[in-house]
């Protein structure tokens, strides 16, 4: 549930989050189909990803709900 919520948040911000990292400037056509892959912002530091998204850091075991 947490994973889906955070990915939805990134999508609303014009970003994309997947196993490869957080990407900005993602352009979509019709709200769904991606036209470009965007620009990689962060790929290694989860705390930095939370910071970029404006979210408080949560330990992995706190992300189940």
Coordinates of N, CA, C and O in Angstrom, one line a residue:
X1 N 0.8 -1.2 0.0 CA 0.0 0.0 0.0 C 0.9 1.3 0.0 O 0.6 2.2 -0.7
X2 N 1.9 1.3 0.8 CA 2.8 2.4 0.9 C 3.5 2.7 -0.4 O 3.5 3.8 -0.9
X3 N 3.9 1.6 -1.0 CA 4.6 1.7 -2.3 C 3.7 2.3 -3.4 O 4.1 3.2 -4.1
X4 N 2.5 1.9 -3.5 CA 1.6 2.4 -4.4 C 1.3 3.9 -4.2 O 1.2 4.7 -5.1
X5 N 1.1 4.2 -2.9 CA 0.8 5.6 -2.5 C 2.0 6.6 -2.9 O 1.8 7.7 -3.4
X6 N 3.2 6.2 -2.6 CA 4.4 7.0 -2.9 C 4.6 7.2 -4.4 O 4.9 8.2 -4.9
X7 N 4.3 6.1 -5.2 CA 4.4 6.2 -6.7 C 3.3 7.1 -7.2 O 3.6 7.8 -8.2
X8 N 2.1 7.1 -6.7 CA 1.1 8.0 -7.1 C 1.4 9.4 -6.8 O 1.2 10.3 -7.6
X9 N 2.0 9.7 -5.6 CA 2.5 11.0 -5.3 C 3.5 11.5 -6.3 O 3.4 12.6 -6.8
X10 N 4.5 10.7 -6.6 CA 5.5 11.1 -7.6 C 4.9 11.4 -9.0 O 5.3 12.3 -9.6
X11 N 3.9 10.6 -9.4 CA 3.3 10.8 -10.7 C 2.5 12.1 -10.7 O 2.6 12.8 -11.7
X12 N 1.9 12.5 -9.6 CA 1.2 13.8 -9.5 C 2.1 14.9 -9.6 O 1.8 16.0 -10.0
X13 N 3.4 14.7 -9.2 CA 4.4 15.8 -9.2 C 5.2 15.8 -10.5 O 6.2 16.5 -10.6
X14 N 4.7 15.0 -11.5 CA 5.4 14.9 -12.8 C 6.7 14.1 -12.7 O 7.7 14.4 -13.5
X15 N 6.8 13.2 -11.7 CA 8.0 12.4 -11.5 C 7.7 10.9 -11.7 O 6.5 10.6 -12.0
X16 N 8.7 10.1 -11.6 CA 8.5 8.7 -11.7 C 9.5 8.0 -10.7 O 10.6 8.4 -10.5
X17 N 9.0 7.0 -9.9 CA 9.8 6.3 -9.0 C 9.7 4.8 -9.3 O 8.6 4.3 -9.4
X18 N 10.8 4.2 -9.4 CA 10.8 2.7 -9.6 C 12.1 2.2 -9.0 O 12.8 2.9 -8.3
X19 N 12.4 0.9 -9.3 CA 13.5 0.3 -8.7 C 14.9 0.9 -9.1 O 15.9 0.6 -8.5
X20 N 14.9 1.7 -10.1 CA 16.1 2.3 -10.6 C 16.3 3.7 -10.0 O 17.4 4.2 -10.1
X21 N 15.3 4.3 -9.4 CA 15.5 5.6 -8.8 C 14.3 6.5 -9.0 O 13.2 6.1 -9.4
X22 N 14.5 7.8 -8.6 CA 13.5 8.9 -8.7 C 13.9 9.7 -9.9 O 15.0 10.2 -10.0
X23 N 12.9 9.9 -10.8 CA 13.1 10.7 -12.0 C 12.2 11.9 -12.1 O 11.0 11.8 -11.7
X24 N 12.7 13.1 -12.5 CA 11.9 14.3 -12.7 C 11.6 14.5 -14.2 O 12.2 13.9 -15.0
X25 N 10.8 15.5 -14.4 CA 10.5 15.9 -15.8 C 10.0 14.8 -16.7 O 10.3 14.7 -17.9
X26 N 9.1 13.9 -16.1 CA 8.5 12.9 -16.9 C 7.3 13.4 -17.6 O 6.5 14.0 -17.0
X27 N 7.3 13.3 -18.9 CA 6.2 13.8 -19.7 C 5.3 12.6 -20.1 O 5.8 11.6 -20.6
X28 N 4.0 12.8 -19.9 CA 3.0 11.7 -20.2 C 2.0 12.3 -21.2 O 1.6 13.5 -21.2
X29 N 1.5 11.4 -22.0 CA 0.5 11.8 -23.0 C -0.8 11.2 -22.5 O -0.9 10.0 -22.2
X30 N -1.9 12.0 -22.4 CA -3.1 11.5 -21.9 C -3.1 11.0 -20.5 O -4.0 10.3 -20.1
X31 N -2.1 11.5 -19.7 CA -2.1 11.1 -18.3 C -1.5 9.7 -18.0 O -1.2 9.5 -16.9
X32 N -1.3 8.9 -19.0 CA -0.8 7.6 -18.7 C 0.5 7.2 -19.5 O 1.5 6.8 -18.8
X33 N 0.4 7.3 -20.8 CA 1.6 6.8 -21.6 C 2.7 7.8 -21.5 O 2.6 9.0 -21.7
X34 N 3.9 7.3 -21.1 CA 5.1 8.1 -20.9 C 5.7 8.4 -22.3 O 5.9 7.5 -23.1
X35 N 6.0 9.7 -22.5 CA 6.7 10.1 -23.7 C 8.2 10.1 -23.6 O 8.9 9.8 -24.5
X36 N 8.7 10.4 -22.4 CA 10.1 10.3 -22.1 C 10.3 9.7 -20.7 O 9.4 9.5 -19.9
X37 N 11.6 9.3 -20.4 CA 11.9 8.7 -19.2 C 12.2 9.6 -18.1 O 12.3 9.2 -16.9
X38 N 12.4 10.9 -18.4 CA 12.7 11.9 -17.4 C 14.2 11.9 -17.1 O 15.0 11.3 -17.7
X39 N 14.5 12.7 -16.0 CA 15.9 12.9 -15.6 C 16.1 12.3 -14.2 O 15.4 12.6 -13.3
X40 N 17.1 11.4 -14.1 CA 17.4 10.8 -12.8 C 17.8 11.8 -11.8 O 18.7 12.6 -12.0
X41 N 17.1 11.8 -10.6 CA 17.4 12.7 -9.5 C 18.2 12.0 -8.5 O 19.3 12.5 -8.0
X42 N 17.8 10.8 -8.1 CA 18.4 10.1 -7.0 C 18.2 8.6 -7.3 O 17.1 8.2 -7.6
X43 N 19.2 7.8 -7.0 CA 19.1 6.4 -7.2 C 19.6 5.5 -6.0 O 19.3 4.4 -5.9
X44 N 20.4 6.1 -5.1 CA 21.0 5.4 -4.1 C 20.5 5.7 -2.7 O 20.5 4.8 -1.8
X45 N 20.1 6.9 -2.4 CA 19.8 7.3 -1.0 C 18.3 7.5 -0.8 O 17.7 8.5 -1.3
X46 N 17.7 6.5 -0.1 CA 16.3 6.6 0.1 C 15.9 7.9 0.9 O 14.8 8.5 0.6
X47 N 16.7 8.2 1.8 CA 16.4 9.4 2.6 C 16.3 10.7 1.8 O 15.5 11.5 1.9
X48 N 17.2 10.7 0.8 CA 17.2 11.9 -0.2 C 15.9 11.8 -1.0 O 15.4 12.9 -1.3
X49 N 15.5 10.7 -1.4 CA 14.2 10.6 -2.2 C 13.1 11.1 -1.4 O 12.2 11.9 -1.9
X50 N 13.0 10.7 -0.1 CA 11.9 11.3 0.8 C 12.0 12.8 0.9 O 11.0 13.5 0.8
X51 N 13.2 13.3 1.0 CA 13.5 14.7 1.1 C 13.0 15.5 -0.1 O 12.3 16.5 0.0
X52 N 13.3 15.0 -1.3 CA 12.9 15.6 -2.5 C 11.4 15.6 -2.7 O 10.8 16.6 -3.1
X53 N 10.8 14.6 -2.2 CA 9.3 14.5 -2.3 C 8.6 15.3 -1.1 O 7.4 15.4 -1.1
X54 N 9.4 15.8 -0.2 CA 8.8 16.6 0.9 C 8.1 15.7 1.9 O 7.2 16.2 2.6
X55 N 8.6 14.5 2.1 CA 8.0 13.6 3.0 C 9.0 13.3 4.2 O 10.2 13.3 4.0
X56 N 8.4 13.1 5.4 CA 9.3 12.7 6.5 C 9.8 11.3 6.2 O 9.2 10.4 5.7
X57 N 11.1 11.1 6.7 CA 11.7 9.8 6.5 C 11.0 8.7 7.3 O 10.6 8.9 8.5
X58 N 10.8 7.5 6.7 CA 10.2 6.4 7.4 C 11.1 5.2 7.2 O 11.5 4.9 6.1
X59 N 11.4 4.5 8.3 CA 12.2 3.3 8.2 C 11.4 2.3 7.4 O 10.2 2.3 7.4
X60 N 12.1 1.4 6.7 CA 11.4 0.3 5.9 C 10.3 -0.4 6.6 O 9.2 -0.7 6.1
X61 N 10.6 -0.8 7.9 CA 9.6 -1.5 8.7 C 8.4 -0.7 9.0 O 7.3 -1.3 9.4
X62 N 8.4 0.6 8.8 CA 7.3 1.5 9.1 C 6.4 1.7 7.9 O 5.5 2.5 7.9
X63 N 6.8 1.2 6.8 CA 6.1 1.5 5.5 C 5.1 0.4 5.1 O 4.6 0.5 3.9
X64 N 4.7 -0.4 5.9 CA 3.8 -1.5 5.6 C 2.4 -1.0 5.3 O 1.6 -1.7 4.7
X65 N 2.0 0.1 5.9 CA 0.6 0.5 5.7 C 0.5 2.0 5.3 O 1.4 2.7 5.3

